[in-house]
């Protein structure tokens, strides 16, 4: 399973890096499930750059299929986020790499200050959509919220986006800001 960065559909640049942060959180949460083998986020970033797809909308099933084939994934998760304060909506689609068909869709929406719970809800909905059995231990790990600081998450996501862009100094500053906020 490959999870691509979520696209910001809000029109608000403050949410641009959140798609990378959300991708990272989903990789971590779904990585607890023994039945799934996930492609590392950094590997996907490198493949997107190599294929010159970094600026292509990830929601495009054709791009998702191309990336999925290169990383030998069976499924690719694409998605987007929409923020209209105070509400945040997260949408995800599971694309079958072999056929290009969208197999399932999932969404979670609620107050922005409940972002971490929305991410957990989305992760669980994806597991149901993929018809994956989850052990009690994995379920508990997925349900664990590591932070409740939205400001820390936004800074963390900014740091990941800066790392992906090769901007190490900016990444270090953003990650330090995340630690300070949390």
Short mmCIF file of C-alpha atoms in Angstrom, two decimals:
data_model
loop_
_atom_site.label_atom_id
_atom_site.label_comp_id
_atom_site.label_asym_id
_atom_site.label_seq_id
_atom_site.Cartn_x
_atom_site.Cartn_y
_atom_site.Cartn_z
CA UNK A 1 0.00 0.00 0.00
CA UNK A 2 1.32 3.39 -1.00
CA UNK A 3 -0.14 6.53 0.56
CA UNK A 4 0.43 9.75 -1.36
CA UNK A 5 0.45 13.22 0.17
CA UNK A 6 -3.03 14.68 0.48
CA UNK A 7 -3.87 17.72 -1.62
CA UNK A 8 -4.93 21.01 -0.09
CA UNK A 9 -8.29 21.97 -1.61
CA UNK A 10 -8.95 24.79 0.84
CA UNK A 11 -7.25 27.57 -1.09
CA UNK A 12 -5.46 28.50 2.14
CA UNK A 13 -1.66 28.11 1.88
CA UNK A 14 -1.44 27.46 5.63
CA UNK A 15 -2.75 23.96 4.88
CA UNK A 16 -0.34 23.12 2.03
CA UNK A 17 2.11 21.07 4.10
CA UNK A 18 -0.66 19.36 6.07
CA UNK A 19 -1.10 16.89 3.24
CA UNK A 20 2.44 15.61 3.79
CA UNK A 21 1.88 15.45 7.54
CA UNK A 22 -1.39 13.56 7.09
CA UNK A 23 0.33 11.14 4.72
CA UNK A 24 3.03 10.54 7.34
CA UNK A 25 0.49 9.94 10.11
CA UNK A 26 -1.47 7.46 8.01
CA UNK A 27 1.72 5.58 7.10
CA UNK A 28 2.59 5.35 10.79
CA UNK A 29 -0.89 4.25 11.86
CA UNK A 30 -1.49 1.75 9.08
CA UNK A 31 2.06 0.48 9.50
CA UNK A 32 0.89 -1.17 12.74
CA UNK A 33 -1.34 -3.52 10.75
CA UNK A 34 0.44 -6.80 10.11
CA UNK A 35 -1.59 -7.57 6.97
CA UNK A 36 -0.34 -4.44 5.20
CA UNK A 37 3.06 -3.68 3.77
CA UNK A 38 3.44 0.06 3.31
CA UNK A 39 5.77 2.00 1.05
CA UNK A 40 7.87 4.49 3.01
CA UNK A 41 6.91 8.14 2.53
CA UNK A 42 10.46 9.21 1.68
CA UNK A 43 10.65 6.57 -1.08
CA UNK A 44 7.40 7.87 -2.58
CA UNK A 45 8.76 11.42 -2.53
CA UNK A 46 11.88 10.29 -4.39
CA UNK A 47 9.80 8.40 -6.97
CA UNK A 48 7.54 11.41 -7.53
CA UNK A 49 10.59 13.58 -8.16
CA UNK A 50 12.19 10.99 -10.44
CA UNK A 51 9.00 10.62 -12.49
CA UNK A 52 8.61 14.41 -12.54
CA UNK A 53 5.18 14.02 -10.94
CA UNK A 54 5.84 16.20 -7.90
CA UNK A 55 3.55 18.92 -9.25
CA UNK A 56 0.91 16.55 -10.68
CA UNK A 57 -2.34 16.35 -8.72
CA UNK A 58 -2.08 13.11 -6.73
CA UNK A 59 -5.82 12.65 -6.93
CA UNK A 60 -5.41 11.87 -10.62
CA UNK A 61 -5.83 8.07 -10.76
CA UNK A 62 -3.43 7.89 -13.73
CA UNK A 63 -0.61 9.47 -11.72
CA UNK A 64 -1.46 7.29 -8.72
CA UNK A 65 -1.30 4.16 -10.87
CA UNK A 66 2.04 5.20 -12.37
CA UNK A 67 3.55 5.77 -8.93
CA UNK A 68 2.03 2.54 -7.62
CA UNK A 69 3.58 0.51 -10.43
CA UNK A 70 7.05 1.95 -9.84
CA UNK A 71 6.95 1.11 -6.12
CA UNK A 72 5.25 -2.28 -6.71
CA UNK A 73 2.15 -1.35 -4.72
CA UNK A 74 -1.15 -3.14 -5.15
CA UNK A 75 -3.16 -0.14 -3.94
CA UNK A 76 -2.52 3.60 -3.72
CA UNK A 77 -4.33 5.94 -1.35
CA UNK A 78 -4.85 9.47 -2.63
CA UNK A 79 -6.77 12.21 -0.94
CA UNK A 80 -7.46 15.78 -0.17
CA UNK A 81 -8.30 18.07 2.66
CA UNK A 82 -10.71 20.98 2.76
CA UNK A 83 -10.77 23.51 5.55
CA UNK A 84 -13.57 25.99 6.02
CA UNK A 85 -12.98 27.20 9.57
CA UNK A 86 -13.89 25.79 11.94
CA UNK A 87 -14.53 22.59 9.95
CA UNK A 88 -11.99 20.29 8.35
CA UNK A 89 -12.82 17.52 5.90
CA UNK A 90 -10.44 14.71 4.94
CA UNK A 91 -11.22 12.61 1.85
CA UNK A 92 -9.37 9.50 0.70
CA UNK A 93 -9.62 7.17 -2.29
CA UNK A 94 -8.11 3.72 -2.71
CA UNK A 95 -6.95 3.13 -6.29
CA UNK A 96 -6.23 -0.36 -7.63
CA UNK A 97 -2.83 -0.10 -9.35
CA UNK A 98 -3.54 -2.92 -11.81
CA UNK A 99 -6.86 -1.57 -13.11
CA UNK A 100 -6.79 2.12 -12.18
CA UNK A 101 -10.25 1.72 -10.65
CA UNK A 102 -11.19 3.56 -7.49
CA UNK A 103 -12.02 0.70 -5.12
CA UNK A 104 -13.23 2.70 -2.16
CA UNK A 105 -13.63 6.17 -0.76
CA UNK A 106 -13.53 7.35 2.85
CA UNK A 107 -14.08 10.68 4.55
CA UNK A 108 -13.88 12.20 7.97
CA UNK A 109 -15.03 15.67 8.89
CA UNK A 110 -15.33 17.72 12.03
CA UNK A 111 -13.86 20.65 13.90
CA UNK A 112 -10.27 21.55 13.02
CA UNK A 113 -9.29 21.21 16.67
CA UNK A 114 -10.25 17.51 16.43
CA UNK A 115 -7.83 16.90 13.55
CA UNK A 116 -6.08 14.02 15.29
CA UNK A 117 -9.34 12.18 15.92
CA UNK A 118 -10.36 12.80 12.28
CA UNK A 119 -7.09 11.24 11.10
CA UNK A 120 -7.73 8.16 13.28
CA UNK A 121 -11.28 7.92 11.92
CA UNK A 122 -9.97 8.09 8.36
CA UNK A 123 -7.33 5.42 9.07
CA UNK A 124 -9.99 3.07 10.44
CA UNK A 125 -12.34 3.74 7.52
CA UNK A 126 -9.51 2.90 5.09
CA UNK A 127 -8.95 -0.41 6.88
CA UNK A 128 -12.64 -1.25 6.58
CA UNK A 129 -12.60 -0.24 2.89
CA UNK A 130 -9.59 -2.50 2.28
CA UNK A 131 -11.31 -5.33 4.23
CA UNK A 132 -8.21 -5.77 6.37
CA UNK A 133 -8.40 -7.61 9.68
CA UNK A 134 -6.75 -5.69 12.49
CA UNK A 135 -5.44 -7.23 15.70
CA UNK A 136 -6.46 -5.73 19.04
CA UNK A 137 -2.87 -4.57 19.58
CA UNK A 138 -2.70 -2.83 16.20
CA UNK A 139 -6.11 -1.27 16.79
CA UNK A 140 -4.92 0.15 20.12
CA UNK A 141 -1.77 1.54 18.52
CA UNK A 142 -3.75 3.15 15.72
CA UNK A 143 -6.07 4.74 18.26
CA UNK A 144 -3.25 6.30 20.26
CA UNK A 145 -3.03 10.06 19.77
CA UNK A 146 0.58 11.22 20.13
CA UNK A 147 -0.16 14.92 20.51
CA UNK A 148 -3.11 17.23 20.77
CA UNK A 149 -1.22 20.31 19.61
CA UNK A 150 -2.44 21.28 16.17
CA UNK A 151 0.28 23.96 16.01
CA UNK A 152 2.92 21.27 16.63
CA UNK A 153 1.46 19.15 13.85
CA UNK A 154 1.43 22.04 11.37
CA UNK A 155 5.09 22.81 12.15
CA UNK A 156 5.96 19.10 11.87
CA UNK A 157 4.23 18.93 8.48
CA UNK A 158 6.10 22.06 7.36
CA UNK A 159 9.34 20.35 8.38
CA UNK A 160 8.50 17.22 6.36
CA UNK A 161 7.63 19.32 3.30
CA UNK A 162 10.92 21.22 3.66
CA UNK A 163 12.85 17.94 3.90
CA UNK A 164 11.12 16.70 0.75
CA UNK A 165 12.21 19.91 -0.98
CA UNK A 166 15.80 19.43 0.20
CA UNK A 167 15.63 22.50 2.44
CA UNK A 168 17.38 21.10 5.49
CA UNK A 169 17.76 24.38 7.41
CA UNK A 170 14.08 25.29 7.00
CA UNK A 171 13.14 21.71 7.99
CA UNK A 172 15.24 21.91 11.16
CA UNK A 173 13.62 25.24 12.11
CA UNK A 174 10.10 23.90 11.53
CA UNK A 175 10.78 20.70 13.47
CA UNK A 176 12.26 22.69 16.36
CA UNK A 177 9.13 24.84 16.32
CA UNK A 178 7.02 21.64 16.49
CA UNK A 179 8.93 20.46 19.55
CA UNK A 180 8.49 23.84 21.18
CA UNK A 181 4.74 23.83 20.50
CA UNK A 182 4.30 20.33 21.89
#
